[in-house]
Coordinates of C-alpha atoms in Angstrom, one line a residue:
Chain A
M39 CA 26.7 9.2 31.7
K40 CA 26.1 10.4 28.1
I41 CA 23.7 13.0 28.8
S42 CA 22.5 14.8 31.9
R43 CA 19.2 15.5 33.0
E44 CA 20.1 19.4 32.3
E45 CA 21.0 18.9 28.8
V46 CA 17.8 16.9 28.4
E47 CA 15.8 19.8 29.6
H48 CA 17.9 21.9 27.1
V49 CA 17.0 19.7 24.5
A50 CA 13.4 19.5 25.6
R51 CA 13.3 23.5 25.3
L52 CA 15.0 23.8 21.6
A53 CA 12.2 20.7 20.7
R54 CA 9.2 22.4 22.1
L55 CA 8.1 20.0 24.4
A56 CA 6.9 21.0 27.8
L57 CA 7.9 17.8 29.7
Q58 CA 6.7 16.6 33.1
P59 CA 9.5 16.6 35.5
E60 CA 8.8 12.5 35.6
E61 CA 8.8 12.3 31.9
L62 CA 12.2 14.1 32.0
E63 CA 13.6 11.6 34.6
A64 CA 12.7 8.8 32.4
M65 CA 14.0 9.9 29.2
T66 CA 17.3 11.0 30.8
G67 CA 17.7 7.4 31.5
Q68 CA 16.4 6.0 28.1
M69 CA 18.4 8.7 26.0
D70 CA 21.2 7.8 27.9
A71 CA 20.9 4.2 27.0
I72 CA 20.4 4.8 23.3
L73 CA 23.3 7.4 23.0
G74 CA 25.3 4.7 24.9
Y75 CA 24.2 2.0 22.1
V76 CA 24.5 4.5 19.0
D77 CA 28.1 5.1 20.0
K78 CA 29.3 1.8 18.3
L79 CA 29.3 3.7 15.1
N80 CA 32.6 5.4 16.4
E81 CA 34.1 1.9 16.1
L82 CA 34.1 2.8 12.3
D83 CA 36.5 4.7 10.6
T84 CA 34.6 6.9 8.3
E85 CA 37.6 9.4 7.4
G86 CA 37.5 10.4 3.8
I87 CA 33.8 8.8 3.6
E88 CA 31.0 10.8 2.0
P89 CA 28.1 11.3 4.0
T90 CA 24.9 10.0 2.2
A91 CA 21.7 12.1 2.3
H92 CA 19.6 10.6 0.1
A93 CA 19.5 6.8 -1.1
V94 CA 18.8 7.6 -4.6
P95 CA 21.6 9.9 -6.3
M96 CA 19.5 13.1 -7.4
E97 CA 20.2 16.5 -8.9
N98 CA 18.2 19.5 -8.1
A99 CA 14.5 18.6 -9.5
F100 CA 13.5 22.0 -11.4
R101 CA 10.4 23.0 -12.8
A102 CA 8.8 25.5 -14.5
D103 CA 7.4 28.5 -12.5
E104 CA 4.1 28.7 -13.3
V105 CA 0.6 29.7 -11.9
K106 CA -1.3 26.4 -10.7
P107 CA -4.6 26.2 -9.1
S108 CA -4.0 25.7 -5.0
I109 CA -6.3 24.4 -2.3
G110 CA -7.8 27.6 -1.6
I111 CA -8.0 29.6 2.1
E112 CA -11.3 27.7 3.1
R113 CA -9.6 24.0 2.8
A114 CA -6.4 25.5 4.0
Q115 CA -8.1 26.2 7.0
Q116 CA -10.7 23.9 7.6
N117 CA -8.4 22.2 10.4
A118 CA -7.2 25.3 12.3
P119 CA -7.7 25.4 15.8
A120 CA -8.6 29.3 15.6
T121 CA -8.7 31.7 12.6
D122 CA -10.4 35.2 11.9
G123 CA -11.5 33.9 8.5
S124 CA -8.6 34.4 6.5
C125 CA -5.6 34.5 8.8
F126 CA -4.4 31.5 11.5
K127 CA -4.9 33.1 14.9
V128 CA -1.9 32.4 17.4
P129 CA -1.5 33.8 21.0
K130 CA -0.1 37.3 20.8
V131 CA 3.4 37.4 20.0
I132 CA 4.2 41.1 20.6
E133 CA 3.4 43.0 24.1
Chain K
M27 CA -19.6 -18.1 -1.4
Q28 CA -17.1 -16.5 1.3
L29 CA -16.2 -13.3 -0.5
N30 CA -13.5 -12.3 2.1
D31 CA -11.9 -15.7 1.2
L32 CA -10.7 -14.8 -2.3
T33 CA -7.9 -13.0 -3.8
I34 CA -8.0 -9.8 -6.2
S35 CA -7.4 -11.8 -9.2
Q36 CA -10.5 -14.2 -8.4
L37 CA -12.5 -11.6 -7.6
R38 CA -12.1 -9.5 -10.6
E39 CA -13.3 -12.3 -12.8
K40 CA -16.3 -12.7 -10.5
L41 CA -16.9 -8.8 -10.9
A42 CA -16.5 -8.9 -14.6
S43 CA -19.1 -12.0 -15.3
G44 CA -21.4 -10.2 -13.0
E45 CA -21.2 -13.4 -10.3
T46 CA -21.0 -10.4 -7.8
T47 CA -21.1 -6.7 -7.7
S48 CA -18.6 -4.6 -5.6
V49 CA -21.6 -3.3 -3.7
E50 CA -22.0 -6.7 -2.4
L51 CA -18.5 -7.4 -1.9
T52 CA -18.0 -4.2 -0.1
K53 CA -20.7 -5.0 2.2
A54 CA -19.1 -8.6 2.9
F55 CA -15.9 -6.7 4.1
L56 CA -18.0 -4.2 6.1
A57 CA -19.5 -7.0 7.9
R58 CA -16.3 -9.0 8.7
I59 CA -15.0 -5.6 10.1
A60 CA -18.1 -5.0 12.2
A61 CA -17.9 -8.6 13.6
T62 CA -14.2 -8.7 14.4
N63 CA -12.7 -5.0 14.9
D64 CA -13.6 -5.1 18.7
K65 CA -11.1 -7.9 18.9
V66 CA -8.4 -6.9 16.6
N67 CA -8.6 -2.9 16.9
S68 CA -7.0 -2.8 13.1
F69 CA -9.4 0.0 11.9
I70 CA -9.3 3.7 13.1
T71 CA -11.9 4.8 10.6
V72 CA -14.3 2.8 8.8
C73 CA -15.8 4.7 5.8
E74 CA -19.1 3.0 5.3
A75 CA -20.7 5.5 3.3
E76 CA -18.1 6.5 1.4
A77 CA -17.3 3.0 0.4
L78 CA -20.7 2.0 -0.3
A79 CA -21.0 5.0 -2.7
A80 CA -17.6 4.2 -4.4
A81 CA -18.8 0.6 -5.1
A82 CA -22.0 1.5 -6.5
E83 CA -19.9 3.7 -9.0
A84 CA -17.4 1.0 -9.5
D85 CA -20.4 -1.4 -10.3
Q86 CA -21.3 1.1 -13.4
R87 CA -18.1 1.3 -14.8
I88 CA -17.9 -2.4 -14.7
A89 CA -21.4 -2.6 -16.5
A90 CA -19.9 -0.1 -19.0
G91 CA -17.0 -2.0 -19.7
N92 CA -14.3 0.2 -18.9
A93 CA -13.0 -1.5 -15.6
A94 CA -9.4 -1.0 -14.6
P95 CA -7.3 -3.7 -12.7
M96 CA -8.3 -2.1 -9.3
T97 CA -12.3 -1.4 -10.2
G98 CA -14.6 -2.2 -7.5
I99 CA -11.8 -4.1 -5.3
P100 CA -12.2 -3.0 -1.5
L101 CA -9.2 -2.0 -0.1
A102 CA -7.9 -0.2 3.1
V103 CA -5.2 2.2 3.9
K104 CA -2.9 2.9 6.7
D105 CA -4.2 6.0 8.6
I106 CA -1.0 8.0 7.5
F107 CA -2.2 8.8 4.1
N108 CA -4.5 11.8 3.6
T109 CA -7.8 10.7 2.4
L110 CA -10.0 13.7 1.0
D111 CA -12.6 14.7 3.6
V112 CA -12.0 11.6 5.6
R113 CA -10.2 11.8 9.6
T114 CA -6.6 11.1 9.2
T115 CA -4.9 10.6 12.9
C116 CA -1.6 9.1 12.3
G117 CA -2.3 7.2 15.1
S118 CA -1.6 10.2 17.0
K119 CA -3.9 12.4 19.7
I120 CA -2.5 15.4 17.9
L121 CA -4.2 14.9 15.0
D122 CA -7.5 13.3 16.5
N123 CA -9.7 16.2 14.9
Y124 CA -7.5 16.2 11.5
V125 CA -9.8 15.8 8.4
S126 CA -7.8 15.4 5.2
P127 CA -8.5 18.7 2.7
Y128 CA -6.9 16.4 -0.1
D129 CA -5.8 13.0 -1.2
A130 CA -2.5 11.5 -1.4
T131 CA -1.3 10.6 -4.9
A132 CA -1.5 7.0 -4.2
I133 CA -5.1 7.3 -3.0
A134 CA -5.6 9.4 -5.9
K135 CA -4.6 6.8 -8.1
L136 CA -6.4 4.0 -6.4
R137 CA -9.5 6.3 -6.7
E138 CA -9.0 7.0 -10.4
Q139 CA -9.1 3.2 -10.9
G140 CA -12.3 3.1 -9.3
A141 CA -10.9 1.0 -6.2
V142 CA -13.2 1.2 -3.0
I143 CA -11.7 2.6 -0.2
I144 CA -13.2 0.8 3.0
G145 CA -11.4 2.6 6.0
K146 CA -8.2 3.6 7.7
L147 CA -6.1 1.2 9.5
N148 CA -4.3 1.5 13.0
M149 CA -0.8 2.4 13.2
D150 CA 2.2 3.2 15.6
E151 CA 2.1 7.1 16.3
F152 CA 3.7 8.7 13.5
A153 CA 4.8 5.3 11.9
M154 CA 7.3 4.9 14.9
G155 CA 7.3 1.5 16.7
S156 CA 7.8 -2.2 15.6
S157 CA 4.5 -3.4 17.6
N158 CA 1.7 -1.0 17.0
E159 CA 1.3 -0.4 20.6
N160 CA 2.2 3.1 20.2
S161 CA -1.2 4.3 18.7
A162 CA -3.6 6.8 20.4
A163 CA -6.3 4.2 19.2
G164 CA -4.8 1.9 21.0
P165 CA -2.7 -1.7 20.2
V166 CA -3.5 -3.8 17.2
K167 CA -3.9 -7.4 18.2
N168 CA -2.5 -10.3 16.0
P169 CA -5.2 -11.8 14.7
W170 CA -3.3 -15.3 14.8
D171 CA -3.2 -14.7 18.9
L172 CA -4.5 -12.3 20.2
E173 CA -2.4 -11.5 23.1
R174 CA 0.7 -10.7 20.4
V175 CA 1.5 -7.6 18.7
P176 CA 1.1 -7.8 15.0
G177 CA 4.2 -6.0 14.6
G178 CA 4.5 -2.2 13.6
S179 CA 4.2 0.6 12.4
S180 CA 1.9 -0.8 9.7
G181 CA 0.3 -3.2 12.3
G182 CA -3.3 -2.5 11.2
S183 CA -2.2 -2.9 7.6
A184 CA -1.2 -6.9 7.8
A185 CA -3.6 -7.7 10.8
A186 CA -6.6 -6.6 8.6
I187 CA -5.6 -9.0 5.8
A188 CA -5.1 -11.9 8.2
A189 CA -8.4 -11.0 9.9
G190 CA -10.4 -11.2 6.5
Q191 CA -11.1 -7.6 6.8
A192 CA -9.7 -6.0 3.7
L193 CA -8.2 -7.9 0.6
A194 CA -4.9 -6.0 0.3
T195 CA -4.0 -2.9 2.1
L196 CA -1.4 0.4 1.8
G197 CA 1.4 0.8 4.5
T198 CA 4.7 2.5 4.5
D199 CA 8.0 1.2 5.3
T200 CA 10.9 3.3 7.1
G201 CA 12.7 0.7 8.9
G202 CA 10.8 -2.6 8.2
S203 CA 7.2 -1.1 8.9
I204 CA 5.5 -3.0 6.0
R205 CA 7.9 -6.5 6.0
Q206 CA 7.9 -7.1 9.8
P207 CA 4.1 -6.7 10.5
A208 CA 3.5 -8.8 7.2
S209 CA 5.8 -11.3 8.4
H210 CA 4.2 -11.4 12.2
C211 CA 0.5 -11.5 10.4
G212 CA 1.2 -14.1 7.7
V213 CA 0.8 -11.5 4.7
V214 CA 2.7 -10.6 1.7
G215 CA 4.4 -7.1 2.2
L216 CA 6.5 -5.2 -0.3
K217 CA 8.9 -2.5 0.5
P218 CA 9.5 -0.7 -2.8
T219 CA 12.6 0.9 -4.2
Y220 CA 12.9 4.5 -2.6
G221 CA 11.4 6.8 -5.2
R222 CA 9.2 3.9 -6.7
V223 CA 5.9 5.3 -5.3
S224 CA 5.0 8.9 -4.9
R225 CA 5.1 10.2 -0.8
Y226 CA 2.8 13.1 -1.6
G227 CA 0.3 13.4 0.9
V228 CA 1.9 10.8 2.9
I229 CA 2.5 12.0 6.6
A230 CA 6.3 12.2 6.9
Y231 CA 8.5 10.6 9.7
A232 CA 11.7 10.1 8.2
S233 CA 11.7 11.5 4.5
S234 CA 15.0 9.9 3.1
L235 CA 13.5 6.5 4.2
D236 CA 9.8 6.5 4.3
Q237 CA 8.2 4.6 1.1
V238 CA 4.7 3.7 0.3
G239 CA 4.2 0.0 -0.3
P240 CA 1.2 -2.9 -0.9
L241 CA 0.4 -5.8 1.8
A242 CA -2.0 -8.6 0.4
R243 CA -3.0 -12.2 0.8
N244 CA -0.6 -13.4 -1.9
V245 CA 2.1 -12.2 -4.2
E246 CA 0.0 -11.5 -7.2
D247 CA -2.3 -9.3 -5.7
C248 CA 0.8 -7.4 -3.9
A249 CA 2.0 -7.3 -7.4
T250 CA -1.0 -5.8 -8.7
L251 CA -1.5 -3.2 -6.2
L252 CA 1.9 -2.0 -6.5
G253 CA 1.6 -1.5 -10.0
A254 CA -1.7 0.5 -9.3
V255 CA 0.5 3.1 -6.8
A256 CA 3.8 3.2 -8.4
G257 CA 5.2 5.8 -10.7
Y258 CA 6.7 9.2 -11.0
D259 CA 4.6 12.1 -9.4
P260 CA 5.6 15.7 -10.0
M261 CA 4.2 16.7 -6.7
D262 CA 7.0 14.7 -5.1
S263 CA 10.5 15.4 -6.6
T264 CA 12.2 12.4 -4.9
S265 CA 9.8 10.4 -6.9
V266 CA 12.0 8.7 -9.7
D267 CA 10.9 9.2 -13.3
T268 CA 11.5 5.6 -14.6
P269 CA 8.8 3.4 -16.5
V270 CA 6.6 1.1 -14.2
P271 CA 6.8 -2.4 -15.6
D272 CA 4.2 -4.8 -15.7
Y273 CA 4.6 -6.8 -12.8
L274 CA 2.3 -9.3 -13.9
A275 CA 4.1 -10.2 -16.9
T276 CA 7.2 -11.6 -15.5
L277 CA 5.6 -13.0 -12.2
K278 CA 5.5 -16.5 -13.1
D279 CA 8.8 -16.9 -15.2
G280 CA 10.2 -18.7 -12.2
V281 CA 14.2 -18.6 -10.4
K282 CA 16.1 -21.1 -12.6
G283 CA 19.7 -19.9 -12.9
K284 CA 19.1 -16.9 -10.1
K285 CA 21.8 -16.5 -7.9
I286 CA 20.5 -16.0 -4.2
G287 CA 22.8 -14.6 -2.0
L288 CA 22.8 -15.4 2.2
P289 CA 24.4 -12.4 4.0
K290 CA 26.1 -14.3 6.6
E291 CA 25.6 -11.4 9.2
Y292 CA 21.9 -12.2 9.0
F293 CA 22.2 -15.9 10.2
I294 CA 23.3 -14.7 13.9
D295 CA 23.2 -16.5 16.9
G296 CA 20.4 -14.8 18.4
L297 CA 18.1 -16.3 15.8
D298 CA 15.0 -17.8 17.1
A299 CA 15.2 -21.8 16.2
D300 CA 12.1 -21.8 14.3
V301 CA 12.7 -18.9 12.1
K302 CA 16.0 -20.7 11.3
K303 CA 14.4 -23.9 10.5
A304 CA 11.9 -22.3 8.5
V305 CA 14.5 -19.8 6.7
D306 CA 16.7 -22.9 6.3
A307 CA 13.7 -25.0 4.7
A308 CA 12.9 -21.8 2.1
I309 CA 16.5 -21.9 0.9
A310 CA 16.5 -25.7 0.1
T311 CA 13.1 -24.8 -1.6
Y312 CA 14.8 -22.3 -3.8
K313 CA 17.7 -24.8 -4.6
G314 CA 15.1 -27.3 -5.4
L315 CA 13.7 -24.6 -7.7
G316 CA 16.9 -24.4 -9.7
A317 CA 18.4 -21.2 -8.1
E318 CA 22.2 -21.0 -7.0
I319 CA 22.9 -20.3 -3.4
V320 CA 26.0 -18.1 -2.6
E321 CA 27.0 -16.8 0.8
V322 CA 27.9 -13.0 0.9
S323 CA 28.6 -10.7 3.3
L324 CA 27.2 -7.4 4.1
P325 CA 30.0 -5.9 6.6
H326 CA 28.4 -3.4 8.1
T327 CA 24.8 -4.8 9.0
D328 CA 25.6 -4.8 13.0
Y329 CA 26.0 -0.7 12.7
A330 CA 22.3 -0.1 10.9
V331 CA 20.2 0.1 13.9
A332 CA 22.7 2.8 15.6
C333 CA 22.8 4.5 12.1
Y334 CA 19.2 4.1 11.6
Y335 CA 17.9 5.4 15.1
L336 CA 20.0 8.9 14.3
I337 CA 18.9 9.6 11.1
A338 CA 15.5 8.6 11.3
T339 CA 15.1 10.5 14.3
A340 CA 16.9 13.5 13.1
E341 CA 14.2 13.9 9.9
A342 CA 11.5 13.2 12.5
S343 CA 12.6 16.1 14.8
S344 CA 12.2 18.2 11.6
N345 CA 9.0 17.0 10.0
L346 CA 7.5 17.0 13.2
A347 CA 8.2 20.6 14.0
R348 CA 4.9 21.2 11.8
Y349 CA 2.7 20.1 14.7
D350 CA 2.3 23.3 16.7
G351 CA -1.0 24.0 17.2
V352 CA -1.4 26.7 14.7
R353 CA -2.4 25.3 11.4
Y354 CA -4.2 22.1 12.2
G355 CA -4.2 19.5 15.2
V356 CA -5.4 19.8 18.7
R357 CA -4.5 23.0 20.5
K358 CA -3.5 23.1 24.2
D359 CA -3.2 26.8 25.4
E360 CA -2.7 27.9 28.8
G361 CA -2.2 31.4 28.4
E362 CA 1.8 31.3 28.3
G363 CA 2.3 32.9 25.3
L364 CA 3.1 31.4 21.6
I365 CA 6.1 29.2 22.6
G366 CA 4.3 28.4 25.9
M367 CA 1.5 27.1 23.2
Y368 CA 3.8 25.2 21.1
S369 CA 5.2 23.3 23.7
Q370 CA 2.1 22.5 25.6
T371 CA 0.3 21.5 22.5
R372 CA 3.3 19.0 21.7
A373 CA 3.4 17.8 25.2
A374 CA -0.1 17.3 25.4
G375 CA -0.6 15.6 21.7
F376 CA 2.4 13.4 21.1
G377 CA 2.8 9.9 22.8
D378 CA 6.0 8.7 24.7
E379 CA 7.7 7.1 21.6
V380 CA 7.2 10.1 19.3
K381 CA 8.8 12.7 22.1
R382 CA 11.6 10.4 22.8
R383 CA 12.5 10.4 19.0
I384 CA 12.0 14.0 18.4
M385 CA 14.3 14.3 21.6
L386 CA 17.2 12.0 20.3
G387 CA 17.0 13.6 16.6
T388 CA 16.7 17.2 18.2
Y389 CA 19.6 16.2 20.1
A390 CA 21.7 14.8 17.1
L391 CA 21.2 17.7 15.2
S392 CA 22.0 20.5 17.8
S393 CA 25.1 22.6 18.2
G394 CA 28.1 20.6 19.1
Y395 CA 26.8 17.2 18.6
Y396 CA 25.9 17.5 14.7
D397 CA 29.4 16.2 13.6
A398 CA 29.5 13.4 16.0
Y399 CA 26.0 11.8 15.6
Y400 CA 24.1 13.0 12.7
L401 CA 26.9 13.3 10.1
K402 CA 28.8 10.4 11.5
A403 CA 25.3 8.5 10.9
Q404 CA 25.2 9.7 7.3
K405 CA 28.8 8.4 6.3
V406 CA 28.0 5.1 8.0
R407 CA 25.1 4.8 5.9
T408 CA 27.2 5.3 2.8
L409 CA 29.2 2.1 4.0
I410 CA 25.6 0.2 4.6
R411 CA 24.6 0.8 1.1
Q412 CA 28.0 0.3 -0.4
D413 CA 27.6 -3.3 1.2
F414 CA 24.4 -3.8 -0.8
L415 CA 25.8 -2.5 -4.1
D416 CA 28.9 -4.9 -3.7
A417 CA 26.8 -7.9 -3.0
F418 CA 24.3 -7.2 -6.0
E419 CA 27.6 -7.4 -8.3
K420 CA 28.1 -10.9 -7.3
V421 CA 24.0 -12.0 -6.8
D422 CA 20.6 -11.4 -8.4
L423 CA 18.7 -11.3 -4.8
L424 CA 19.5 -11.8 -1.1
L425 CA 17.6 -14.1 1.2
T426 CA 17.2 -13.5 4.8
P427 CA 14.9 -13.8 7.9
V428 CA 12.5 -10.6 8.4
A429 CA 12.5 -10.6 12.1
P430 CA 14.9 -12.4 14.7
T431 CA 11.9 -14.0 16.3
P432 CA 7.9 -14.4 15.6
A433 CA 5.5 -12.2 16.9
F434 CA 6.2 -11.2 20.8
K435 CA 3.8 -10.8 23.4
I436 CA 1.8 -7.4 23.8
G437 CA 3.8 -5.5 26.5
E438 CA 6.6 -7.5 26.4
K439 CA 9.3 -4.7 25.2
T440 CA 7.2 -1.5 26.0
D441 CA 9.6 -0.7 28.8
D442 CA 13.1 -1.3 27.3
P443 CA 13.0 0.9 23.9
L444 CA 16.6 -0.2 22.8
Q445 CA 15.2 -4.0 23.0
M446 CA 12.2 -2.8 20.7
Y447 CA 14.5 -1.1 18.2
L448 CA 16.7 -4.3 17.7
S449 CA 13.6 -6.3 16.6
D450 CA 14.2 -4.1 13.2
I451 CA 17.8 -5.5 12.6
F452 CA 17.0 -7.3 9.6
T453 CA 14.9 -4.7 7.9
I454 CA 16.4 -1.4 8.4
P455 CA 19.4 -1.7 6.2
L456 CA 17.2 -2.0 3.2
N457 CA 15.7 1.6 4.0
L458 CA 19.3 3.2 4.6
A459 CA 20.5 1.6 1.1
G460 CA 17.0 2.6 -0.6
L461 CA 16.3 -0.8 -2.3
C462 CA 13.4 -3.0 -2.4
G463 CA 12.3 -6.0 -0.6
I464 CA 9.9 -8.5 0.3
S465 CA 8.3 -10.4 3.1
L466 CA 6.2 -13.5 2.6
P467 CA 5.4 -16.4 4.8
C468 CA 7.5 -19.2 4.9
G469 CA 6.2 -21.4 8.1
N470 CA 5.0 -21.5 11.6
S471 CA 6.7 -21.4 14.9
S472 CA 5.5 -24.2 17.3
E473 CA 3.3 -22.2 18.6
G474 CA 1.5 -21.7 15.5
L475 CA 2.5 -18.1 14.7
P476 CA 3.4 -17.2 11.1
I477 CA 7.2 -16.6 10.1
G478 CA 8.6 -14.5 7.3
L479 CA 11.1 -15.0 4.5
Q480 CA 12.7 -11.5 3.2
L481 CA 13.8 -11.2 -0.3
L482 CA 15.6 -7.9 -1.1
G483 CA 16.4 -6.7 -4.6
K484 CA 18.8 -4.3 -7.0
P485 CA 17.1 -0.6 -7.2
F486 CA 13.9 -1.0 -9.0
A487 CA 14.1 -4.8 -9.2
E488 CA 10.5 -5.2 -7.8
A489 CA 9.5 -7.5 -10.9
E490 CA 12.7 -9.8 -9.9
I491 CA 11.7 -10.2 -5.9
L492 CA 7.9 -10.7 -6.9
Q493 CA 9.0 -13.5 -9.3
A494 CA 11.1 -15.1 -6.7
A495 CA 8.5 -14.5 -4.1
W496 CA 5.7 -16.2 -6.3
A497 CA 7.9 -19.1 -7.2
F498 CA 8.1 -19.8 -3.6
E499 CA 4.6 -19.4 -2.6
N500 CA 3.4 -21.8 -5.3
T501 CA 5.9 -24.8 -4.2
T502 CA 4.8 -24.2 -0.8
D503 CA 1.8 -23.8 1.0
F504 CA 2.3 -21.3 3.8
G505 CA 0.5 -18.1 2.7
G506 CA -3.1 -16.9 2.0
K507 CA -4.8 -18.3 5.1
L508 CA -7.2 -16.1 7.1
A509 CA -7.1 -16.5 10.8
S510 CA -10.7 -17.8 12.2
L511 CA -11.2 -15.6 15.1

């Protein structure tokens, strides 16, 4: 086994996914199969090879720090599940 | 006259001469959508009122004599593009109620040109899929055989063209999501070089691989639409500031003397016999057109799918962290605190494939596994990219099949995610390398299903692959057909 059910539960917590027991079961088998497949990368010797994060070689993209019009509170909040008119409302964080 | 049986260039002439109007055209496409969408399910949202208003405006612009290439042309776009004041779901339940507060740059460019956006097209949820079966709006059906998939993730973008519901569409391609559905639906689809088209306002899946591109009934329309959306955008710092050539200017220059490479790793035993026959015939056609055919090798091809499913899922797990039920989307809160709300919202809002990819990506990036999976995959990506750059030292372009088989049956691969992933073996390497590729029709299977040919080019060589595609299209008679439904 490449991955255990306990590890899958741990990853689900990290990913903030409240998976049902049957989903965890199915996920364990599928992730195990996929991780088994991707293991083939270990056939390749990559000692000394630079990793590619980006296909197009890029420098930092600098721009001037200028004030420009932005989307505005009303537009930014038009899809929010809950607001108080200026802030996004979420369940209480600190008791 | 059947308006939806024409191409952009033909319609532009008819609009200019006053033979038809944009309003008339737009109505013809809306009627075709109304008559056929129940069967194909290619549209998630039809923008009837907005489209007719834009068409009326386009007609005034044409009458005033200042039309741009896209003025008055009805187009449809994948539901991954933010489109001002229009519902944008990305094929997901979690964005079921999301209405875009702004336009993606590609959409803004089309609007500036006076194009008419008639609707938002179905897709695999968050562009994750190869069959368009992973959509909250239900699967798209292949117009050539309604029991088969149209390919994915831009399944709606390809099916709508084959069904005569749109002249041309925009899709996105992260691992083949434009080219594979174009192939399965018998249309032309182009994945530009990474950075050629702005990704601003395009809902992100895997940011180092995602690229916007056109799908159309023929190569010329594909070139026109690419020209309309390509270019540097200050809002996307990964877009590249290099001039956009006039793709139409060199379109008809032919392939005489060009060196076309056949990567031997793409002509494998598992290749469907009909696909092989069609691609072999295409090779012969190019020889006849004066191209020189050379065998080349891309030795790390066999590792591309594994490499992709680590890099793409890692990037997805990070990109999709934003769907937390706070700023937009459908919230689910059962009173178990903030983290409980996040976890319930995401569990309820995401479909199975999206959850699977978030899980894989989270695992690949997690403490203790990062080096073994994510970093390893990034190193293999370097080898895959180098394969292409080495091959392009010897040849001008590469010719390959698009997919190992024609469109498969709906439900055929849904129980086996790994088999589904392997249907992208010929399209994924290009995204890892960040290069451009085009898929165009090159034949039909014994069951009458379209088969596609893929041409791959050097960085920013879109003009060259369009030219080679046009030469083939205009020597043969495979493309440009509409399914009767």
